[in-house]
CSV table of C-alpha atoms in Angstrom, one decimal:
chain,number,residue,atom,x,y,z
A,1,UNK,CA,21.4,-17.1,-41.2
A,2,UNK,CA,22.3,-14.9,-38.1
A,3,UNK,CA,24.6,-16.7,-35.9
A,4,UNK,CA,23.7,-18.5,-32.5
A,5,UNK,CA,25.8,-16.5,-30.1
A,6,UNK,CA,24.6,-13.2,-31.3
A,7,UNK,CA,20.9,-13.7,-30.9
A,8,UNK,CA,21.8,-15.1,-27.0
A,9,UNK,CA,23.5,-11.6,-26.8
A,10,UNK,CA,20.9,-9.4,-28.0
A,11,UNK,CA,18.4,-11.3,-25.7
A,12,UNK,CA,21.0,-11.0,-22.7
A,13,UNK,CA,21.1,-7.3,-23.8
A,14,UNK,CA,17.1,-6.6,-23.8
A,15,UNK,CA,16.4,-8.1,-20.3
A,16,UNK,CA,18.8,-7.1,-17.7
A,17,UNK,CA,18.8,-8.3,-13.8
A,18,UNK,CA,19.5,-5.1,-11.7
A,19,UNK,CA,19.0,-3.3,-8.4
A,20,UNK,CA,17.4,0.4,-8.2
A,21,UNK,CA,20.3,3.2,-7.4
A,22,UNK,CA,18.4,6.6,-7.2
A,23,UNK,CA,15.0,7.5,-7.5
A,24,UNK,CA,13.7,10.4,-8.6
A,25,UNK,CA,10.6,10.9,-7.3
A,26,UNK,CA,9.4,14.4,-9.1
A,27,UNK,CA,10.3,12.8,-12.4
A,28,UNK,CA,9.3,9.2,-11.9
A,29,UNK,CA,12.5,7.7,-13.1
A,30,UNK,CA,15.6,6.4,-11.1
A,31,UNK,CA,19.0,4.4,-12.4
A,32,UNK,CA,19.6,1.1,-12.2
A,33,UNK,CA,22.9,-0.5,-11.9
A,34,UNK,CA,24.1,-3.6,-13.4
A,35,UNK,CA,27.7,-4.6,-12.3
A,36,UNK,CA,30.0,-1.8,-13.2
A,37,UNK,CA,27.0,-0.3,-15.7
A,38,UNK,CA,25.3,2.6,-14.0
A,39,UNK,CA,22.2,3.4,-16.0
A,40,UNK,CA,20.7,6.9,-16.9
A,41,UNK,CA,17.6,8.1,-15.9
A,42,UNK,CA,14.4,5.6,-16.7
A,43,UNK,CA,11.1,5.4,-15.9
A,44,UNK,CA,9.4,2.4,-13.8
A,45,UNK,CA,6.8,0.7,-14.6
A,46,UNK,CA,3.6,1.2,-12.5
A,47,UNK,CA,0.7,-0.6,-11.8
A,48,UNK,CA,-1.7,2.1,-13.3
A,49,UNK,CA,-0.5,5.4,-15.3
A,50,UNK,CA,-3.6,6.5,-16.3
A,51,UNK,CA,-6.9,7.3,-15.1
A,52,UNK,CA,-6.5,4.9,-12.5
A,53,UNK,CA,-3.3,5.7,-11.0
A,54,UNK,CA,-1.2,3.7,-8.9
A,55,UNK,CA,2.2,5.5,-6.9
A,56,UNK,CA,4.4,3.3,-5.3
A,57,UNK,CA,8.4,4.6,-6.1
A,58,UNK,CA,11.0,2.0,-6.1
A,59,UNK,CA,13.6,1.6,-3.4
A,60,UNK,CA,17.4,1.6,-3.4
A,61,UNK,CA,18.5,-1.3,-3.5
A,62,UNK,CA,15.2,-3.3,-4.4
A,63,UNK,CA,16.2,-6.0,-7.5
A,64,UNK,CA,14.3,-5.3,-10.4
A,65,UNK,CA,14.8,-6.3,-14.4
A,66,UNK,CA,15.8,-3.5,-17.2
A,67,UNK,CA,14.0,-4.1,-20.0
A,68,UNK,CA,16.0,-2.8,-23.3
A,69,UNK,CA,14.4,-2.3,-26.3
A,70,UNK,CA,17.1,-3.6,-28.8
A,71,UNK,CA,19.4,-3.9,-26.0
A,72,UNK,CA,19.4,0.2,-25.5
A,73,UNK,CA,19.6,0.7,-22.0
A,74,UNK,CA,18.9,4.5,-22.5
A,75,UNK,CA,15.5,3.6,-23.7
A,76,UNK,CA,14.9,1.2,-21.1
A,77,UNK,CA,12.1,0.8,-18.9
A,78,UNK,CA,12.6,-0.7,-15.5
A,79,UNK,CA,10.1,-3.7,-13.8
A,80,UNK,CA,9.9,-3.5,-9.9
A,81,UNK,CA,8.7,-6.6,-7.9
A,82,UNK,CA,12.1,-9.2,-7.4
A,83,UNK,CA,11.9,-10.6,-4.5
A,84,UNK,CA,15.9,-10.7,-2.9
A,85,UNK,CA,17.9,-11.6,0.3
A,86,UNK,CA,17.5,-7.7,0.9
A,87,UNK,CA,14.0,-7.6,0.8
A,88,UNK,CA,12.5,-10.7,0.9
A,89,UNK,CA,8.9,-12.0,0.4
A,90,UNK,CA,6.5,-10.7,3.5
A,91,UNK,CA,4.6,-14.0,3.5
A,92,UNK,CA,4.6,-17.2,1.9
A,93,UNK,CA,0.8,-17.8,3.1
A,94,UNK,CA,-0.9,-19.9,0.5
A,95,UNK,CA,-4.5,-17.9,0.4
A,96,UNK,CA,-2.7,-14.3,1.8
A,97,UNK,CA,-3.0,-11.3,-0.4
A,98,UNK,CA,-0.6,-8.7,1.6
A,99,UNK,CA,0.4,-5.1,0.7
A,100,UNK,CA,3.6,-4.1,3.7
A,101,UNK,CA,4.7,-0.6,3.6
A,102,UNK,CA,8.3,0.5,4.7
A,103,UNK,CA,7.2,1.5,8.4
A,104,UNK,CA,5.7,-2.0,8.6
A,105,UNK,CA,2.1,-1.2,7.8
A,106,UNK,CA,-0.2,-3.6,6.8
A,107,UNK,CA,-3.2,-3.9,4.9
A,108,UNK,CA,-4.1,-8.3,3.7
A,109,UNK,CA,-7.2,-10.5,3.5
A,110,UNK,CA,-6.9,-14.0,4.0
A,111,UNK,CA,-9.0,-15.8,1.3
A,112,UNK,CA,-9.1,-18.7,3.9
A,113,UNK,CA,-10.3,-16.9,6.9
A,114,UNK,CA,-12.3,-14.4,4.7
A,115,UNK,CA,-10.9,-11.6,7.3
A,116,UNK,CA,-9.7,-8.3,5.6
A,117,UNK,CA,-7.1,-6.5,8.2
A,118,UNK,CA,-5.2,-3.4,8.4
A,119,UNK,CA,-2.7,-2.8,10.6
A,120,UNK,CA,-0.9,0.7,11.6
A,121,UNK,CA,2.5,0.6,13.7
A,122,UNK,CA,2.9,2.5,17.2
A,123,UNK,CA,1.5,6.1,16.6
A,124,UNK,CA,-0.4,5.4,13.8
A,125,UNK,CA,-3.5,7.2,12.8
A,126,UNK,CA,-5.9,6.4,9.7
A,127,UNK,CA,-8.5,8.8,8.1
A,128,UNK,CA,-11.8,8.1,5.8
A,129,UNK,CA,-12.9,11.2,4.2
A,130,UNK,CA,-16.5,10.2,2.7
A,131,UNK,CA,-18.9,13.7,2.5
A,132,UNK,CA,-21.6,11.2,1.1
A,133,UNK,CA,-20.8,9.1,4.8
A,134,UNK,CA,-20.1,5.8,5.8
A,135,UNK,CA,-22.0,2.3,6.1
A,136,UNK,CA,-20.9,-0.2,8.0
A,137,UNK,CA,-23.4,-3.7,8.1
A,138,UNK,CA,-22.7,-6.2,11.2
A,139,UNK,CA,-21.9,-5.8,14.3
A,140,UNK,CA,-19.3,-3.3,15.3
A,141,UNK,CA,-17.0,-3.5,18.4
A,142,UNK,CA,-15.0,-0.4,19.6
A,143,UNK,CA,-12.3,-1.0,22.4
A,144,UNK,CA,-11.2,2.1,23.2
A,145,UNK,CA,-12.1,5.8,23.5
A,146,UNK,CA,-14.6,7.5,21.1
A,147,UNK,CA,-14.5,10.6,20.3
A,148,UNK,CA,-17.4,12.9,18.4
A,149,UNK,CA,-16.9,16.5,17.4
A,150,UNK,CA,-20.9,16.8,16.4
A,151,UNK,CA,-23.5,14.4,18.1
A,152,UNK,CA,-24.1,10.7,18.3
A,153,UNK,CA,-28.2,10.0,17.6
A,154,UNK,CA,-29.5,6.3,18.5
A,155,UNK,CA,-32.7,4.8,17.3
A,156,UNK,CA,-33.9,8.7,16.5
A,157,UNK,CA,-32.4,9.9,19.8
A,158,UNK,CA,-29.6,12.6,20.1
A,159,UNK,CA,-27.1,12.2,23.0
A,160,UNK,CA,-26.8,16.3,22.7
A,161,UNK,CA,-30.2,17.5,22.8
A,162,UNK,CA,-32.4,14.9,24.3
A,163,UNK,CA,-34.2,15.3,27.1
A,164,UNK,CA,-35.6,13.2,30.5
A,165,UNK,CA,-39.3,13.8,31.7
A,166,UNK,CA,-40.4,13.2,35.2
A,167,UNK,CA,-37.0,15.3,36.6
A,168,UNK,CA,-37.4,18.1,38.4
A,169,UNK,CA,-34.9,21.3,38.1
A,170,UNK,CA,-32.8,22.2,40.8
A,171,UNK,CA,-29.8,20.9,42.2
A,172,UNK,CA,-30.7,17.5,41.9
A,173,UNK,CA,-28.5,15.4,39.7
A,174,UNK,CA,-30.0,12.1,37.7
A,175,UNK,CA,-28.9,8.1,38.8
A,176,UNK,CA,-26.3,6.4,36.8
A,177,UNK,CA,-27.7,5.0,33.7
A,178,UNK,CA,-29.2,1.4,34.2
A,179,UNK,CA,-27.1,-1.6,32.9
């Protein structure tokens, strides 16, 4: 029989507390260091590596654990997601689901208010690219300028090319649109 103090080692060898040290973004790997031990190059884990991919690179200084196959730390794999008192939690909302970028975007839905939000900081701009378009269902409020590069058509009626009967041509220009 094996003793006691050597299997505590061998576990305290294949899970390791650390914090993130470089990145490597081209490779997908980054080191780790652990007290005085300063890791080699090892991948992170991600949410989805195949054909749903997630990309989301750690961050020096962000905790994370080392995970050692038989206490190797050269073939160790590293899991992001500690919470610490350098980055700590965004929320501690109850029903909350929140994704916080490092230039303090914001995208969350709030199980309890059944609201889905995103949220841009000063200067931010956001894009949909949808060739097959876009349906939105409810009501739809816009505060703010709108801006279309093509036409806007209502009810089968284009702002662009519509036309007024009962006008006469000339110099004449038409009354302000009726409220």
């Amino acid at each position: 029989m094996s003793d006691p103090s050597d299997t505590q080692r061998l576990i305290g060898d294949a899970i390791r507390l650390g914090t993130i040290e470089t990145v490597d973004r081209a490779a997908a790997t980054c080191t780790v260091r652990i007290g005085d031990l300063l890791t080699d190059e090892v991948p992170w884990l991600a949410f989805r590596a195949g054909g749903s991919c997630a990309w989301s690179p750690p961050t020096i200084g962000e905790q994370c654990l080392l995970l050692c196959p038989e206490g190797d730390t050269a073939s160790g794999v590293v899991l992001l997601g500690l919470y610490s008192d350098a980055n700590p939690a965004p929320s501690s909302a109850d029903k909350l689901d929140l994704l916080r970028f490092a230039d303090g975007a914001e995208i969350s839905y709030d199980a309890v208010a059944h609201r889905l939000t995103a949220k841009l900081p000063a200067g931010g701009s956001a894009t949909i690219d949808a060739p097959g378009g876009i349906e939105l269902i409810g009501p739809v409020t816009i505060t703010g300028k709108v801006t279309v590069s093509d036409d806007v058509v209502a009810d089968g009626i284009s702002l662009k090319s519509h036309v007024h009967a009962g006008v006469q041509s000339g110099g004449a220009k038409t009354l302000v649109p009726f409220k």
